[in-house]
Coordinates of C-alpha atoms in Angstrom, one line a residue:
X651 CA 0.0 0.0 0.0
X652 CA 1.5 3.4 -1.1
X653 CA 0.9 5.9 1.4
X654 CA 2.7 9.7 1.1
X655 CA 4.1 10.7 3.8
X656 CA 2.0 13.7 5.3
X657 CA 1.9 15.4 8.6
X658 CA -1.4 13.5 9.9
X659 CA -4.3 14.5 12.1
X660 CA -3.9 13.3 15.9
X661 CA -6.7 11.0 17.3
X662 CA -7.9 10.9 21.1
X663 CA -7.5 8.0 23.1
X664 CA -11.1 8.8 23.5
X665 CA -12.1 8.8 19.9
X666 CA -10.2 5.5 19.7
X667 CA -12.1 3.9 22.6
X668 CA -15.3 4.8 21.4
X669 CA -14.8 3.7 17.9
X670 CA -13.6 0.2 19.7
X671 CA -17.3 -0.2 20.3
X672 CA -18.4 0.3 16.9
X673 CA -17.2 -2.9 16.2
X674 CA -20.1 -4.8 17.6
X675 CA -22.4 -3.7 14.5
X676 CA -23.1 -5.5 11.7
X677 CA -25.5 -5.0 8.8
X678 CA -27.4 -8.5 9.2
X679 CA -27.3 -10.9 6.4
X680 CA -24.8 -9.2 3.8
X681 CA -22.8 -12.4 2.3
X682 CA -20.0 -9.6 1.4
X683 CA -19.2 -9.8 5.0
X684 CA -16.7 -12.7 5.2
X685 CA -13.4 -11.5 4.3
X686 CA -10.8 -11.9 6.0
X687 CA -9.2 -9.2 7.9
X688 CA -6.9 -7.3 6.1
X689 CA -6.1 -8.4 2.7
X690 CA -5.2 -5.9 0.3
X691 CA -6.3 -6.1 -3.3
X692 CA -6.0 -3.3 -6.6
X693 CA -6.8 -2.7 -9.4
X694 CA -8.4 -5.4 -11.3
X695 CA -8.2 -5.7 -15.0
X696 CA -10.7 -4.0 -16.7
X697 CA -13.4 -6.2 -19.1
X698 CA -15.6 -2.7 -20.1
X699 CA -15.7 -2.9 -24.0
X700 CA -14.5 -0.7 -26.4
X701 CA -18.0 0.6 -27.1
X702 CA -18.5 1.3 -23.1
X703 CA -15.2 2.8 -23.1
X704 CA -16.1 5.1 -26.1
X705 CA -19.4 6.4 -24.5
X706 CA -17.6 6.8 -21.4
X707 CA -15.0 8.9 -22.8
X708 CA -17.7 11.3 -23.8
X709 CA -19.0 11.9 -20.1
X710 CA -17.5 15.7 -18.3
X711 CA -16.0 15.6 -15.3
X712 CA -14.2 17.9 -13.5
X713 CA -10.5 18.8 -13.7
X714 CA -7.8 17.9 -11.2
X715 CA -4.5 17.8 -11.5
X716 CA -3.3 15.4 -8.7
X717 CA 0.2 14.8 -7.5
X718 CA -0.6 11.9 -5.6
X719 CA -2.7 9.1 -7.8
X720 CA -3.4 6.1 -5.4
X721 CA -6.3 5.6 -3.0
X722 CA -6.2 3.5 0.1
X723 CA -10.1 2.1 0.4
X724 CA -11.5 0.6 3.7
X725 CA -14.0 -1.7 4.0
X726 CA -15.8 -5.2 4.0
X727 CA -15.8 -5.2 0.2
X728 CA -13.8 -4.6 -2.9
X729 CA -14.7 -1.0 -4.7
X730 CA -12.0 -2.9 -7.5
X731 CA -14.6 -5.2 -9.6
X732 CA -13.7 -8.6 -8.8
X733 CA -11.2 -10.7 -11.9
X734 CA -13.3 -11.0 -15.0
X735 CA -15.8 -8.7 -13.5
X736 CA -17.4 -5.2 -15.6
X737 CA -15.8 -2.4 -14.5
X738 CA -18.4 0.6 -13.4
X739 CA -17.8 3.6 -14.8
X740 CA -16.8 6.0 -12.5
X741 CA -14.3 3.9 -11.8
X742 CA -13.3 4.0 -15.7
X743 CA -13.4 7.5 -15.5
X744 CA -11.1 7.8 -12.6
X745 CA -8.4 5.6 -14.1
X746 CA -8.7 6.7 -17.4
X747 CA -8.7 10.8 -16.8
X748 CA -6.7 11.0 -13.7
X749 CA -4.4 8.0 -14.1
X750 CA -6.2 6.7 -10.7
X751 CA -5.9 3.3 -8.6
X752 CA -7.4 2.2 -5.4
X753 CA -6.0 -0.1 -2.9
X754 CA -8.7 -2.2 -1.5
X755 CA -7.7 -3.0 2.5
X756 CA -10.4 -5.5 2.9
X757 CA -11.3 -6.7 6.7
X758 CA -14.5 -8.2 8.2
X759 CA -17.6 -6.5 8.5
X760 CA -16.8 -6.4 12.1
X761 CA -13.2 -5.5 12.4
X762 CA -13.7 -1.8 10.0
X763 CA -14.0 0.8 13.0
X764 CA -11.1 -1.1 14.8
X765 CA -8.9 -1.2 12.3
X766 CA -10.1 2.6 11.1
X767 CA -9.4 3.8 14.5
X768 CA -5.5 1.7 14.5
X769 CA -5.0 3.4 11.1
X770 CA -5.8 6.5 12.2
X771 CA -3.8 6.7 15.7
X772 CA -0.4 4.9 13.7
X773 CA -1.0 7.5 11.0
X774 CA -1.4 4.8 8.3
X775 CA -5.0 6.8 7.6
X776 CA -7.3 4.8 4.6
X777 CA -8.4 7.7 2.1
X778 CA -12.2 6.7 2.3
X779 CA -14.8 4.7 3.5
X780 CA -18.4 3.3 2.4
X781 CA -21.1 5.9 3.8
X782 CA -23.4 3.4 2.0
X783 CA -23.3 0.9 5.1
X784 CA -24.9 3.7 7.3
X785 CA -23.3 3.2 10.3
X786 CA -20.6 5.5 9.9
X787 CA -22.6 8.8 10.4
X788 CA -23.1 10.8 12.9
X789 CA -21.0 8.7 14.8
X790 CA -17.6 8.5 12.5
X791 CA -18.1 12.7 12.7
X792 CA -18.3 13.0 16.7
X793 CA -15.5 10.5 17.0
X794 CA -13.3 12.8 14.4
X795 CA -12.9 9.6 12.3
X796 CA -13.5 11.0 9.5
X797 CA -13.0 14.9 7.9
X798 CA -15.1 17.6 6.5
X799 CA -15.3 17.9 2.7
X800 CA -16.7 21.0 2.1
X801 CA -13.2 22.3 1.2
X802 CA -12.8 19.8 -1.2
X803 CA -16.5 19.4 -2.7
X804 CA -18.5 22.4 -3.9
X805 CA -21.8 21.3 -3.1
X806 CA -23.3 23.8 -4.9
X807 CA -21.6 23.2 -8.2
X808 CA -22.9 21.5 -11.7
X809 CA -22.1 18.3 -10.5
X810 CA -23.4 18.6 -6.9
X811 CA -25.7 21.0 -6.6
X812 CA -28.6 18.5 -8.3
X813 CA -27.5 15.9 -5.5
X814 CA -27.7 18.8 -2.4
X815 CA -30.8 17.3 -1.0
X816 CA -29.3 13.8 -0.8
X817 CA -26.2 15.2 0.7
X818 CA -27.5 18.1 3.7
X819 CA -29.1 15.3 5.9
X820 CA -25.2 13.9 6.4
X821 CA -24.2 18.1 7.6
X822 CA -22.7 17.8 11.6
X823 CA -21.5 21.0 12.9
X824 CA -22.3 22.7 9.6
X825 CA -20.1 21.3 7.4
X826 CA -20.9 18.0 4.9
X827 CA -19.7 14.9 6.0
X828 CA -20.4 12.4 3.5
X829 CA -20.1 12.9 -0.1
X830 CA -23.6 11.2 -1.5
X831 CA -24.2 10.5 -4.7
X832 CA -27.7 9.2 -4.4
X833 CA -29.9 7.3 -2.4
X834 CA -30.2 3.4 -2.8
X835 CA -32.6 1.0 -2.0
X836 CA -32.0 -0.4 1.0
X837 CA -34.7 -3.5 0.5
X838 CA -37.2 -4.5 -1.7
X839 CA -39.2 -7.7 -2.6
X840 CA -38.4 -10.1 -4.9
X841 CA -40.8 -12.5 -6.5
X842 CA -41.1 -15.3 -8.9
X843 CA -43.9 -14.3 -11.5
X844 CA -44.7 -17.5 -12.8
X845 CA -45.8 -18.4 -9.1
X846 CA -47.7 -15.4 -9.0
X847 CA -49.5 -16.9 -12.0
X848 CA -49.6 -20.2 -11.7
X849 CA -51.8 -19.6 -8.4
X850 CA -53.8 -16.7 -9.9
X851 CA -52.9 -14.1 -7.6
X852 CA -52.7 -10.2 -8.3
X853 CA -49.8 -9.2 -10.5
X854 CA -47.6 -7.0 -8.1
X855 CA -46.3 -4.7 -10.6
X856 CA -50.0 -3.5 -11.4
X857 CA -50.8 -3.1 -8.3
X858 CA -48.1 -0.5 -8.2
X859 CA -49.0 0.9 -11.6
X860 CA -52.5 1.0 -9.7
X861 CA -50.9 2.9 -7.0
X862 CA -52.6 0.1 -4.8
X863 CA -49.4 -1.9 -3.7
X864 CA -50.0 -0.9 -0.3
X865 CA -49.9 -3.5 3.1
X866 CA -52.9 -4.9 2.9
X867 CA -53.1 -6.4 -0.6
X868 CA -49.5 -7.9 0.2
X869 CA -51.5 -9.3 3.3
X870 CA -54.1 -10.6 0.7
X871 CA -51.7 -12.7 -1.8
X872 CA -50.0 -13.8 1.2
X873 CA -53.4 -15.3 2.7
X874 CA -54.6 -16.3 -0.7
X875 CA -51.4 -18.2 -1.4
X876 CA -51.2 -19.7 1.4
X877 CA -54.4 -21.2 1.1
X878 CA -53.8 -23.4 -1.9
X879 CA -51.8 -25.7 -0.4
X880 CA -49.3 -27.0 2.7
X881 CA -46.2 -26.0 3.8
X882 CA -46.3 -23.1 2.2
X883 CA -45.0 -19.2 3.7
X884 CA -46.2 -15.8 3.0
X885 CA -42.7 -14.3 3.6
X886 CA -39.1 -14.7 3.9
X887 CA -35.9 -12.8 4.6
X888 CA -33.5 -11.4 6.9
X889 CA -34.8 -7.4 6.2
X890 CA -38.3 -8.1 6.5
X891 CA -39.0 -6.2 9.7
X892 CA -36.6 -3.4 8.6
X893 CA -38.1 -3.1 5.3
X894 CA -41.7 -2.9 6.3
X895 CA -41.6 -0.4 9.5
X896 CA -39.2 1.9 7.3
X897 CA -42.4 1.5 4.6
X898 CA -43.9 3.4 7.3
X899 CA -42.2 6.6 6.1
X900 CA -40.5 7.3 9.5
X901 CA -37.3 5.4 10.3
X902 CA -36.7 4.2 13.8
X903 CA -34.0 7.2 14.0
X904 CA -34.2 9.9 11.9
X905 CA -32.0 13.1 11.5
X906 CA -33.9 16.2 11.5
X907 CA -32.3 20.0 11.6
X908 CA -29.0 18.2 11.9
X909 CA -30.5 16.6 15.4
X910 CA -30.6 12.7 16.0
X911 CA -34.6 12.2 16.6
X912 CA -35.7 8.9 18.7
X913 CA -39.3 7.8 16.7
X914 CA -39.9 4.5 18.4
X915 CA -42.9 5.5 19.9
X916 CA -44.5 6.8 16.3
X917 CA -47.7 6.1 15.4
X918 CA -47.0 4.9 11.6
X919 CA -43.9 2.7 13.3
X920 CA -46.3 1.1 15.4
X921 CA -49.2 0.2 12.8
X922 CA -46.0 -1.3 10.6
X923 CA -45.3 -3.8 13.5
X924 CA -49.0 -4.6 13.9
X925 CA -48.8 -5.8 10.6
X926 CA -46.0 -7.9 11.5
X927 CA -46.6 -9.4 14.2
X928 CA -49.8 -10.5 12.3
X929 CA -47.9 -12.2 10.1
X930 CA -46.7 -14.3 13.0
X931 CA -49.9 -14.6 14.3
X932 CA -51.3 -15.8 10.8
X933 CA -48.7 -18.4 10.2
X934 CA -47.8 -16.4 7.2
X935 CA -44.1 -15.6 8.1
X936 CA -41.5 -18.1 7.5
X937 CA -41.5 -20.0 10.7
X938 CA -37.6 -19.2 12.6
X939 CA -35.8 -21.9 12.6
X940 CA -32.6 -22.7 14.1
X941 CA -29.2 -23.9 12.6
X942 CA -26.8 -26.4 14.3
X943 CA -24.9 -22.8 16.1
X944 CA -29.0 -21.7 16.9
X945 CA -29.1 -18.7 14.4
X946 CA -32.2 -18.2 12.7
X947 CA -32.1 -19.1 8.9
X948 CA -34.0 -18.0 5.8
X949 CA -34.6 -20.0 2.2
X950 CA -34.5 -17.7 -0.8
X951 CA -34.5 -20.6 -2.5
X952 CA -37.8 -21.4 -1.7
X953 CA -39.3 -18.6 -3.7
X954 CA -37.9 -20.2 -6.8
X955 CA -40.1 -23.5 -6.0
X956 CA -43.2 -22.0 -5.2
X957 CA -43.6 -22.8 -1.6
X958 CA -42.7 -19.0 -0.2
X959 CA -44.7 -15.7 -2.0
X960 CA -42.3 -12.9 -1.0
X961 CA -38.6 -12.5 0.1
X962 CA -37.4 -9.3 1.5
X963 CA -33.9 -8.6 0.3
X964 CA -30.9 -5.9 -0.5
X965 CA -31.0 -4.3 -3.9
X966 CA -27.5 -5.7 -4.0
X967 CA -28.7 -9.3 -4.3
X968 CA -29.8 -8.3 -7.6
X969 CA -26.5 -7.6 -9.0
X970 CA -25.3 -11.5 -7.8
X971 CA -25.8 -14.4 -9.1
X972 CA -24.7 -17.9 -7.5
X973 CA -24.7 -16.3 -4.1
X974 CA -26.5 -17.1 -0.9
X975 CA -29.5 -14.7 -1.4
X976 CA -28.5 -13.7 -5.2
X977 CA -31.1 -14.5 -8.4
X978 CA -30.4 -17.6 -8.7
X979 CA -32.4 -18.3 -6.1
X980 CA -35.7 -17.0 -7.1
X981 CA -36.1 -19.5 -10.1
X982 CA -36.0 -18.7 -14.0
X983 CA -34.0 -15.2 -14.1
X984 CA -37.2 -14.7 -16.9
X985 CA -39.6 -14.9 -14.0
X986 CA -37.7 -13.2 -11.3
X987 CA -39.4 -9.6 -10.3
X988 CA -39.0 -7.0 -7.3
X989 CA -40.6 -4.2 -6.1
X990 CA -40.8 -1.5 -3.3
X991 CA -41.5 -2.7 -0.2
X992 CA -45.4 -2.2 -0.1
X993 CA -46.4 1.0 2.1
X994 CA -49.7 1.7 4.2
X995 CA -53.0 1.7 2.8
X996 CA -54.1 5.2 1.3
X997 CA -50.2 6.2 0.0
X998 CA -49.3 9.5 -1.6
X999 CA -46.1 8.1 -2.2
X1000 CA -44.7 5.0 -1.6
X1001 CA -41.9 5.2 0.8
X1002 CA -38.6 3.7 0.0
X1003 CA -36.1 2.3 2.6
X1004 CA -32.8 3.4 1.8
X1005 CA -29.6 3.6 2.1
X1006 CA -27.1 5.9 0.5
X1007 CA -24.5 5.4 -2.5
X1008 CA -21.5 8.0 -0.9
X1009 CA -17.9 7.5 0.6
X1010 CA -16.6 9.4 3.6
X1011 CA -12.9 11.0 4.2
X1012 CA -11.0 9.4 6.6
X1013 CA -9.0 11.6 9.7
X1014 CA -6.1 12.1 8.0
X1015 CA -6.5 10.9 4.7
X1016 CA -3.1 11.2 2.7
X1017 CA -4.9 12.3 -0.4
X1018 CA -7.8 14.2 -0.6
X1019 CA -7.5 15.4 -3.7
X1020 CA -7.5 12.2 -5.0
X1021 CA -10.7 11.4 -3.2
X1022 CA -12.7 14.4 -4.5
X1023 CA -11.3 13.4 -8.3
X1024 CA -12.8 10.2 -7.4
X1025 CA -16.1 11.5 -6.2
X1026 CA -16.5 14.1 -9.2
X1027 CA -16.2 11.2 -11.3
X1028 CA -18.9 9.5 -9.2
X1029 CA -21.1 12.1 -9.4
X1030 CA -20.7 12.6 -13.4
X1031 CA -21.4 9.5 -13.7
X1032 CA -24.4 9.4 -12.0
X1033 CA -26.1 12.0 -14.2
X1034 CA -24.8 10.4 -17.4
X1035 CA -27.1 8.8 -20.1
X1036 CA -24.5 7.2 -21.3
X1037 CA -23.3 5.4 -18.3
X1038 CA -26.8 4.6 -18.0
X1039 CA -26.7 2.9 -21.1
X1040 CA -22.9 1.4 -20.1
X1041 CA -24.9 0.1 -16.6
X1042 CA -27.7 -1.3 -18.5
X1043 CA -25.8 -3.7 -20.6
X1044 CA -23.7 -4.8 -17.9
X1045 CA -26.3 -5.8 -15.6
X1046 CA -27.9 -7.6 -19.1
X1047 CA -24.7 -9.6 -19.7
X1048 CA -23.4 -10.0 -16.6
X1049 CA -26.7 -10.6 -14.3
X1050 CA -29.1 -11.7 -17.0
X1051 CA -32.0 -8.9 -16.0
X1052 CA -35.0 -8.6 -18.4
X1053 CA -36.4 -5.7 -19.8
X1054 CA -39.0 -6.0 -16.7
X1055 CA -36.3 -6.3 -14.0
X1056 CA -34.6 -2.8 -16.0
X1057 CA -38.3 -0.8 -16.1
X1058 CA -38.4 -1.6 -12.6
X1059 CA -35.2 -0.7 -11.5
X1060 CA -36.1 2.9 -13.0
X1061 CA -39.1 3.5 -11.4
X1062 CA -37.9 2.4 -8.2
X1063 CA -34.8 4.9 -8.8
X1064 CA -37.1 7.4 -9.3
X1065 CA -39.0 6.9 -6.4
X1066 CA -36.0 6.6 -3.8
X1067 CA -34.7 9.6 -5.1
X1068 CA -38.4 11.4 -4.3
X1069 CA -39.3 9.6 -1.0
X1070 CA -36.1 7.7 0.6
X1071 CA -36.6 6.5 4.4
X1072 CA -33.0 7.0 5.8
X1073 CA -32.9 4.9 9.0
X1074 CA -29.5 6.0 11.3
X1075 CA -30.3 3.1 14.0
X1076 CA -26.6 2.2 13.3
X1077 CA -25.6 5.1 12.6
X1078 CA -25.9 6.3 16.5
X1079 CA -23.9 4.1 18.6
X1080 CA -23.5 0.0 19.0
X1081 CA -25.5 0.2 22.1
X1082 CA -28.5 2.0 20.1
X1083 CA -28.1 -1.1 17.4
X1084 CA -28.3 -3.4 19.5
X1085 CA -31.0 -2.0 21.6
X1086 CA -33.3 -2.1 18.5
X1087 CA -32.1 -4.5 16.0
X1088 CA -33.7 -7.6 17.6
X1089 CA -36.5 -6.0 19.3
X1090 CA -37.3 -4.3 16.3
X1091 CA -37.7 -7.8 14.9
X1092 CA -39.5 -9.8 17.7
X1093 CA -42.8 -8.7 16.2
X1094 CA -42.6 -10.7 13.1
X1095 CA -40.3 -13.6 14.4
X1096 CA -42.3 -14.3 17.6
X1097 CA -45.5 -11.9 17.8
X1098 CA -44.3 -10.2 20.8
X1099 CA -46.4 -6.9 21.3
X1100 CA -44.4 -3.8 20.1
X1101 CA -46.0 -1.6 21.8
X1102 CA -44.6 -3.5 25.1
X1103 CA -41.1 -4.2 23.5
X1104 CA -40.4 -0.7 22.7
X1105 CA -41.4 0.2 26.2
X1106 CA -38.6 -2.1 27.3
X1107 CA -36.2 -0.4 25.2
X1108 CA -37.2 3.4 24.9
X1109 CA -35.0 4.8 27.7
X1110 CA -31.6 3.2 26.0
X1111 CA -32.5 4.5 23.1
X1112 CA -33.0 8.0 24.0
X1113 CA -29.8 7.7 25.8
X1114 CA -28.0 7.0 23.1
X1115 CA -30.0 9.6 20.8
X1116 CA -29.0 12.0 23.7
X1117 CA -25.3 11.2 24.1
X1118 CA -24.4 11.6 20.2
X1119 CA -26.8 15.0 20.0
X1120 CA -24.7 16.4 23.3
X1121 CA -21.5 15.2 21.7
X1122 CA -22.5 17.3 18.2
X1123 CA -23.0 20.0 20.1
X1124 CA -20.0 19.8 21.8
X1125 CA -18.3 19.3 18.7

């Protein structure tokens, strides 16, 4: 790993200690967490056509001159494409226009604040880090783990300026602290349409052109397929309780006014878990069942032979194939479908749980330059018809998506971009994670009563919610 030397930030012990006990929180089910701790990987060699590569040489991005051309890139995951794999095209652009690499320091999902924080201290300092996996922020910020970018990033610019919205909810003392390209769904549910068929149910995506995809129609296919036969399960997956209280349109924590808010006791929270732990109560959630180590399971696979409806997943799964919860799972890629998370009866618009496509600066980055040429490139990318078009027949040749699975993708785009549900749960603190990650779930894994269980846990919440808001202030 090439680092330049550079006179680095300093780091409290105090900062270090508290990022120590970030470690405790994972994102549940993501099958990219399983590297081992850190292995270093660069860049890979690129399979974009010459075609791609033509249309991306069209796209405008904005000029750097950069001293210093490597990257140093922190996380659970490659942003290098795998051997073999299709380049995306910012990262085209950044090679191609600036003469940029990226080191990839992959470590477990587990081990990134600890081994951001021993970085840091030794001043070995990553350049960025994934703002996507939403527990960075506002606790990275209060921790000084990670800088401000406004020096570095007009957010007001050509490039920017369209994406301000997405990027002012990440502001902590003022200044921007993540560098968002766009908001991402964070799940959705995926479906076999041939089931959906076969047993004469509603077709989802009509419901939605309807403006009728709302709870209690998912609640009717469920019951209806259910009905016509044994064994069978209304729904399936590790995000299903995330997925449908964030439908709600209010996230367990929220930011508002740059202020960590504490909504477990919201009205629209609690008529989400109603709904799940009716689902439980109905014998129309997949029933939890225990490995050999007692951890609850799920069966994607199931979808694919018709004995469960729904399965709540990460966009991501639909960019993998032969993976635990990729599209292999859900049977014939021509019959595979997903769509938005239903929302409550009587919608406007349907909200979208979401996460965010952005990076953060590490304390004492050795090049942040580099990173901002990096995240210009992101950002032209994002607002490039042609990269569009570069995307689309990647995710054709690579994933085998259909023309549905593409007009889909689209309008759920669209609608993240309009209505997205940021949830900061583990954003906050370990403590506040784990105070709501399970409970949050009991409702549709046991039938416990929300309204009880978030009795239980309101107090640790708010003290959490009240220690990160006292810390912002203090700065």
């Amino acid at each position: 790993m090439n680092l330049t030397k550079k006179k680095l930030l300093s780091v409290s012990a105090a900062s270090i200690m508290m990022l120590g006990l970030l470690a405790g929180c994972t994102q549940d089910g993501d099958p990219s967490n399983t590297n081992n701790g850190g292995d270093v990987s660069t860049n890979a060699p690129s399979t974009m056509g010459e075609e791609q590569q033509s249309q991306a040489e069209e796209i405008k991005v904005k000029d750097f001159e950069l001293e210093n051309k490597e990257l140093t890139f922190l996380a659970a995951w490659a942003r290098n494409p795998a051997a073999g794999k299709n380049k995306d095209v910012a990262l085209e652009l950044f090679q191609t226009r600036f003469g940029g690499k990226i080191n990839d320091v992959i470590v477990k999902d587990d081990e990134r604040f600890t081994t951001l924080a021993s970085m840091v201290s030794t001043g070995q300092s990553p350049d960025f880090f994934s703002a996507g996996d939403m527990d960075a922020f506002p606790r990275g910020a209060t921790a000084k783990m990670f800088a401000p970018l406004d020096d570095i990033i007009d957010f007001n610019d050509e490039w920017f300026g369209s994406k301000k919205e997405f990027n002012d909810p990440f502001i902590f003392n003022g200044k921007h602290y993540a560098a968002v390209i766009g908001p991402e769904i964070d799940a959705l549910v995926v479906y076999n349409q041939s089931i959906i068929e076969e047993n004469n149910l509603s077709d989802p995506a009509q419901l939605l052109k309807e403006n009728k995809w709302d709870w209690d129609n998912f609640y009717t296919m469920m019951t209806d397929f259910c009905s016509k036969g044994e064994d069978r399960h209304g729904v399936d997956g590790w995000w299903v309780a995330k997925g449908l209280s964030n439908s709600s349109g209010v996230p367990f924590i929220g930011m508002e006014d740059g202020k960590v808010v504490n909504n477990v006791r919201n009205a629209s929270i609690e008529k989400a878990q109603l709904l799940l732990e009716k689902l439980f109560n109905e014998n129309l959630a997949y029933p939890l069942a225990s490995n050999e180590h007692g951890e609850w399971q799920s069966w994607p696979k199931d979808v694919g032979e018709g004995k469960t409806l729904f399965y709540i997943a990460g966009y991501w799964a639909m960019t993998e194939v032969n993976t635990e919860y990729g599209l292999a799972n859900y049977g014939d890629i021509k019959d595979v479908r997903f769509i938005p998370v239903p929302c409550e009866p009587g919608y406007d618009k349907i909200s979208i749980p979401a996460r965010v496509n952005g990076y953060m600066l590490c304390a004492g980055a050795p090049n942040p330059q580099g990173f901002a040429a990096l995240m210009y490139c992101e950002a032209a990318a994002s607002d490039s018809d042609a990269a569009e078009q570069i995307t689309k027949d990647q995710y054709f040749n690579e994933y085998g998506w259909t023309d549905e699975m593409w007009e889909m993708r689209n309008t759920m785009f669209k609608m993240v971009r309009e209505n997205p549900v940021y949830d900061f749960m583990s954003g906050v603190s370990a403590d506040c994670y784990d105070a709501l990650n399970n409970p949050s779930k009991d409702s549709f894994h046991s039938g416990a009563s929300w309204v009880q269980t978030r009795e239980t846990i309101y107090d640790r919440v708010q003290l959490e919610v009240d220690n990160i808001n006292k810390a912002a202030e203090e700065g």
